[in-house]
PDB file of C-alpha atoms and ligand atoms in Angstrom:
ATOM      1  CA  UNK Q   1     -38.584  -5.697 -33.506  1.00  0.00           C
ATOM      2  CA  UNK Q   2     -35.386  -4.605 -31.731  1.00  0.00           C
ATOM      3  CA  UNK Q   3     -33.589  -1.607 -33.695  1.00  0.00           C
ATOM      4  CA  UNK Q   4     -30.483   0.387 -32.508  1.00  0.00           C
ATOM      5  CA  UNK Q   5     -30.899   3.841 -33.129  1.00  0.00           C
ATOM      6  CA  UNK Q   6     -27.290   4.160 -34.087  1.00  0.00           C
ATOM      7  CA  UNK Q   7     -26.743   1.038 -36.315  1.00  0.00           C
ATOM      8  CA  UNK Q   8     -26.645   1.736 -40.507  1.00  0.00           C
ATOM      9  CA  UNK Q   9     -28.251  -1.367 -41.221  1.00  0.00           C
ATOM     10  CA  UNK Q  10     -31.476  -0.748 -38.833  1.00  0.00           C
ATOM     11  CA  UNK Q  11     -31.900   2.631 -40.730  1.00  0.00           C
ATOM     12  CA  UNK Q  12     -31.734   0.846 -43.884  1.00  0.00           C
ATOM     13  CA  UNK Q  13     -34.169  -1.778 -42.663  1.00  0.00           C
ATOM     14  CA  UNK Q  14     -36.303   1.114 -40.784  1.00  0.00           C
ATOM     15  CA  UNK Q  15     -35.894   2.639 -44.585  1.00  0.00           C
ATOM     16  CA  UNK Q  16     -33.545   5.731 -43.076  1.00  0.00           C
ATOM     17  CA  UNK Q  17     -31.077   4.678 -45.446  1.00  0.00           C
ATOM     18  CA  UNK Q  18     -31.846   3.918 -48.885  1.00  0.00           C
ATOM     19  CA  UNK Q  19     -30.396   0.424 -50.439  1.00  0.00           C
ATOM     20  CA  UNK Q  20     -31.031  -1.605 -53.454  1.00  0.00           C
ATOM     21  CA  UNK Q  21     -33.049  -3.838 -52.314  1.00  0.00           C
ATOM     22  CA  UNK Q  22     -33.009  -7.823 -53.303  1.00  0.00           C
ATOM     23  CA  UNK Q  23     -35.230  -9.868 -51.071  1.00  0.00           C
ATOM     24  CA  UNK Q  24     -37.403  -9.080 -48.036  1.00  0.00           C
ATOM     25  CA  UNK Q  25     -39.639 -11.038 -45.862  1.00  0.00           C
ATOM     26  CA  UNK Q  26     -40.574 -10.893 -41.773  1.00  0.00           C
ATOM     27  CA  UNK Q  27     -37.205 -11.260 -40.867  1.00  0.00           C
ATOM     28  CA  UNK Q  28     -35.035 -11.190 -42.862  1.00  0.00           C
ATOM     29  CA  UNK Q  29     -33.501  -8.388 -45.229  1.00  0.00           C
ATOM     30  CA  UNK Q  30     -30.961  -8.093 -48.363  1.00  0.00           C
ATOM     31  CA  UNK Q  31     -29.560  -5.790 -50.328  1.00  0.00           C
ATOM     32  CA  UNK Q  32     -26.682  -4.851 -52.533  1.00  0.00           C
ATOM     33  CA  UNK Q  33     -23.258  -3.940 -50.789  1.00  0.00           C
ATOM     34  CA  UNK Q  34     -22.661  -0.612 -51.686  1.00  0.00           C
ATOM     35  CA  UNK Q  35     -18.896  -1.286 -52.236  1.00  0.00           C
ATOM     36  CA  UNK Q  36     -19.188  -4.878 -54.113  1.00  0.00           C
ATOM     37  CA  UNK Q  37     -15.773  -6.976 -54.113  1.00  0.00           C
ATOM     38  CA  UNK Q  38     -17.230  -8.536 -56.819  1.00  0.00           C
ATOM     39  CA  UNK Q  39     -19.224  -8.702 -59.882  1.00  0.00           C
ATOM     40  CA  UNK Q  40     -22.371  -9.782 -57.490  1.00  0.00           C
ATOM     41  CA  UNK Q  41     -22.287  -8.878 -53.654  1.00  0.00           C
ATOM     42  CA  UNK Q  42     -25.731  -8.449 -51.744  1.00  0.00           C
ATOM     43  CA  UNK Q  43     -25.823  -8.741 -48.117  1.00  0.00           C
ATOM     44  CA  UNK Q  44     -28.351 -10.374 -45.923  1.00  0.00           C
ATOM     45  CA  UNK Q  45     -29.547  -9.419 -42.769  1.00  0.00           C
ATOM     46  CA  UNK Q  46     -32.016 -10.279 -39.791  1.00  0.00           C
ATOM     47  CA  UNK Q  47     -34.174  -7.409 -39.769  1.00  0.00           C
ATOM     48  CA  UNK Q  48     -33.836  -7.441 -35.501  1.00  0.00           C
ATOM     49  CA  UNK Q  49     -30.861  -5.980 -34.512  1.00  0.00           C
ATOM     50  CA  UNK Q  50     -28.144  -8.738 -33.510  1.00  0.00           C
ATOM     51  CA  UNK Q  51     -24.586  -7.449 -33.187  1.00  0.00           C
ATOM     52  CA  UNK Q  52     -22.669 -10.029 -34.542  1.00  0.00           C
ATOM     53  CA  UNK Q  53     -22.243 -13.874 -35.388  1.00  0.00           C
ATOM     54  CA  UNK Q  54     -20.897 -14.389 -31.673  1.00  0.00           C
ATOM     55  CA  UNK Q  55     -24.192 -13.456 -30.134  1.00  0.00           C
ATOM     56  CA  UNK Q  56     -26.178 -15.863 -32.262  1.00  0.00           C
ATOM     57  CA  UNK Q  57     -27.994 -18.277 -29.879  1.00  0.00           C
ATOM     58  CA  UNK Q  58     -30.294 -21.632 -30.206  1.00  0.00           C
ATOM     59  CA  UNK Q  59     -33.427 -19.237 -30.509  1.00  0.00           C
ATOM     60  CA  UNK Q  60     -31.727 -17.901 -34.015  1.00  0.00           C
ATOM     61  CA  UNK Q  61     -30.974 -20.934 -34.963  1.00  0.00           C
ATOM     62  CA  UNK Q  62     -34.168 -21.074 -37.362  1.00  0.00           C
ATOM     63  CA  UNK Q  63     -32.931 -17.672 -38.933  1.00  0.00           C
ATOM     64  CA  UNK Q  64     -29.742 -18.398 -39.408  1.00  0.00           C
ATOM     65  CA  UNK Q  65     -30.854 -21.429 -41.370  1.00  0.00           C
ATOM     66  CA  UNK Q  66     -33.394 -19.826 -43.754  1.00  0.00           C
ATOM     67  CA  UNK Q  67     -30.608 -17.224 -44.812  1.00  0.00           C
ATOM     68  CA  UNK Q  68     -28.019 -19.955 -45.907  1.00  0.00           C
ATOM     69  CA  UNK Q  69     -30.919 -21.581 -47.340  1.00  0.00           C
ATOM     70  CA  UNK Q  70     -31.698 -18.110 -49.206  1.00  0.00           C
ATOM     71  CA  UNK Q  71     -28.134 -17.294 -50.083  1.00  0.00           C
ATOM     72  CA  UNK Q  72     -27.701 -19.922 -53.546  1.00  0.00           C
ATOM     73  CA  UNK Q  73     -31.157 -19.123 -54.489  1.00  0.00           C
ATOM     74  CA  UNK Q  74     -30.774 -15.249 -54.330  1.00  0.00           C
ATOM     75  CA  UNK Q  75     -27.277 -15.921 -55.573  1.00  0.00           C
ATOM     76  CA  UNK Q  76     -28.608 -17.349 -59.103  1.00  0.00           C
ATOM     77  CA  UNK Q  77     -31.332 -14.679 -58.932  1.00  0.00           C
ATOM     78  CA  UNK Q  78     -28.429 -12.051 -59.006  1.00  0.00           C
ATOM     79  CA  UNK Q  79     -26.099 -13.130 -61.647  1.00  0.00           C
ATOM     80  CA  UNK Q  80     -23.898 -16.198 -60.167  1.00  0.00           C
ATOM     81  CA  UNK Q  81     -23.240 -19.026 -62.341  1.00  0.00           C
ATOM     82  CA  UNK Q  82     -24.511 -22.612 -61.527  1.00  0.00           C
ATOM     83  CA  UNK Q  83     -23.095 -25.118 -59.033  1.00  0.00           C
ATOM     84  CA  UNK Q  84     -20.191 -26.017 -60.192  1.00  0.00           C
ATOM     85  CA  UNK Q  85     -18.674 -24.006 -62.723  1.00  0.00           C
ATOM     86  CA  UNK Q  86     -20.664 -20.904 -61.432  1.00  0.00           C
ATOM     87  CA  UNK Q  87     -20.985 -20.576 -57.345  1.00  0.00           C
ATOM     88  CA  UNK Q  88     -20.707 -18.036 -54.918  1.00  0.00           C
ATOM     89  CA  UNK Q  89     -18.517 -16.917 -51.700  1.00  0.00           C
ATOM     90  CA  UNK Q  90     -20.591 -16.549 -48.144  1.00  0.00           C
ATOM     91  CA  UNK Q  91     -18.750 -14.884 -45.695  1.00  0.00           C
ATOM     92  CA  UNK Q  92     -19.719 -13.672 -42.197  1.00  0.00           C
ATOM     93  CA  UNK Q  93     -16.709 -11.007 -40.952  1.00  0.00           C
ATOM     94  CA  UNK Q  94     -17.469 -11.696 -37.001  1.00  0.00           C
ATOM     95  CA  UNK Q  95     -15.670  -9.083 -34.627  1.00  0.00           C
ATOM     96  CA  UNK Q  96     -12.530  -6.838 -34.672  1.00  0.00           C
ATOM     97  CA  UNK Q  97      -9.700  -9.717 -35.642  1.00  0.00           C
ATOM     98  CA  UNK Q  98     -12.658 -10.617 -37.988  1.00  0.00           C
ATOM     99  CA  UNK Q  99     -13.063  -7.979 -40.003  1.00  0.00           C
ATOM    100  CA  UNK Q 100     -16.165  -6.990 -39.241  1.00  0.00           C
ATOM    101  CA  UNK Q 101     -17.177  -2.640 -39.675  1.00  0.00           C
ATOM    102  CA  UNK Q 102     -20.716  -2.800 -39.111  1.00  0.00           C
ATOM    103  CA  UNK Q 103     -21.643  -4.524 -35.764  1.00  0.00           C
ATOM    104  CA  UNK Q 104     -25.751  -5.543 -37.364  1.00  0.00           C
ATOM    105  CA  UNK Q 105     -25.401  -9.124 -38.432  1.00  0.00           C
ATOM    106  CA  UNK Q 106     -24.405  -9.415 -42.313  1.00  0.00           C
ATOM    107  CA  UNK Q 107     -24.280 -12.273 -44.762  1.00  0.00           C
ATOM    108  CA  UNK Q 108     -21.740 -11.038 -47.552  1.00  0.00           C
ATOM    109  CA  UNK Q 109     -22.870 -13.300 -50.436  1.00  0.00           C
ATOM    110  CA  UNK Q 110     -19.997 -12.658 -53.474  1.00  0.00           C
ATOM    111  CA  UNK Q 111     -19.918 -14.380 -57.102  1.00  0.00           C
ATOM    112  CA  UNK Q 112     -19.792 -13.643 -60.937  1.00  0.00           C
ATOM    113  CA  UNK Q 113     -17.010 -14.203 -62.952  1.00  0.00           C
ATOM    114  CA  UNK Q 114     -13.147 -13.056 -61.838  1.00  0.00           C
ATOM    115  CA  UNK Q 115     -10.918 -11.325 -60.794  1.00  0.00           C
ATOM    116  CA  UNK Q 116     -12.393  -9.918 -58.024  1.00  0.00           C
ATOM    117  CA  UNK Q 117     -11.063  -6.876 -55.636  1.00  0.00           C
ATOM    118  CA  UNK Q 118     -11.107  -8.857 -52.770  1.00  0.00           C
ATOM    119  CA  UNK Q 119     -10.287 -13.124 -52.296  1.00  0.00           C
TER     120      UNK Q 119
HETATM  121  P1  AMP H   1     -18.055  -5.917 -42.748  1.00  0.00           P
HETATM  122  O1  AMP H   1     -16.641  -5.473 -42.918  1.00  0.00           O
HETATM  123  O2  AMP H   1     -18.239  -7.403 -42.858  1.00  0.00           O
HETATM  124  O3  AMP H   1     -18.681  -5.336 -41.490  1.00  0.00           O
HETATM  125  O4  AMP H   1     -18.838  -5.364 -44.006  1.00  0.00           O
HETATM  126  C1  AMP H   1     -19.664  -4.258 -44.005  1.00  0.00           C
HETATM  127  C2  AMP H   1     -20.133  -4.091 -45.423  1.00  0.00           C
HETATM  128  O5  AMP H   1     -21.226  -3.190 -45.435  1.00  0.00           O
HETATM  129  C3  AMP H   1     -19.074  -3.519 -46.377  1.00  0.00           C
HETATM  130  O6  AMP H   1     -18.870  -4.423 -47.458  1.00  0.00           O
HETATM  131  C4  AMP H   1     -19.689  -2.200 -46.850  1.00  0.00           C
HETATM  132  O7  AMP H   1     -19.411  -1.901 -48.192  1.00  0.00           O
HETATM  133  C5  AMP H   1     -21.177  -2.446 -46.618  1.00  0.00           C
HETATM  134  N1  AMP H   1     -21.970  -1.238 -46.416  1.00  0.00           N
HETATM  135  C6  AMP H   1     -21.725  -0.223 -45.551  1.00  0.00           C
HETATM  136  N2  AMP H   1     -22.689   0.713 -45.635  1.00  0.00           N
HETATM  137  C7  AMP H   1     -23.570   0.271 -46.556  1.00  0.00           C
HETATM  138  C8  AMP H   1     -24.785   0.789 -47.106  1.00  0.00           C
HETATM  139  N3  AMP H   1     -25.289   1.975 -46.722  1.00  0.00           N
HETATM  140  N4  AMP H   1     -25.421   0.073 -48.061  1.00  0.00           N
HETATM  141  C9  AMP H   1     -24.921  -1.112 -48.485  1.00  0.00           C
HETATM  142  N5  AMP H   1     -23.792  -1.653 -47.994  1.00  0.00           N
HETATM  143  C10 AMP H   1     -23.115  -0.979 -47.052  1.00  0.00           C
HETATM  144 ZN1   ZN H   2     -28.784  -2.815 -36.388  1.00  0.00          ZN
END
């Protein structure tokens, strides 16, 4: 498994870094965002390190689809209301004019009930 000795999310994943953990299996990793925009905000990540959303390529795209697949189940799990009165947020910050700090590969997965501090 690819790591990059100077990436936060590969020490939490190497378990450098501590983190609340919420779901883990081979690949893929989540845990709670230590500075939650709302009432529930885990992250999920490949355990590999991949920099970003733009270097995702067809050999991810089997990843890629069992973390949205994850996200509403781990998003119930957590605290989010049902489909539809309840739901969640999924963002992916991709890049400078995205947003995006840490350059590991992050599902933001946001819900509970409003106002939140961010959207
Ligand atoms: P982004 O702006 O999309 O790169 O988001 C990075 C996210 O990682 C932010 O929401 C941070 O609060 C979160 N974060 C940074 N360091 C940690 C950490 N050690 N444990 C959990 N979440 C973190
Ligand atoms: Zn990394």
């Amino acid at each position: 498994m690819t790591a990059d000795p100077n990436c936060i999310f590969c020490k939490i994943v190497e378990g450098k870094i501590p983190s609340r953990k919420v779901h883990e299996d081979d690949e893929i990793l989540v845990f709670h965002d230590i500075q939650p925009w709302a009432p529930v905000h885990f992250l999920m990540i490949p355990k590999a390190h991949i920099p970003s959303l733009a270097h995702i390529g067809p050999q991810h795209e089997g990843l890629m689809g069992r973390m949205l697949a994850l996200a509403p189940r781990l998003a119930l799990q957590e605290g989010c209301g049902p489909y539809p009165e309840g739901g969640h947020r999924v963002v992916i910050n991709t890049g400078a004019e995205g947003g995006q700090e840490v350059h590991h590969l992050h599902v933001h997965v946001m819900g509970g009930p409003r106002p939140w501090l961010k959207g």
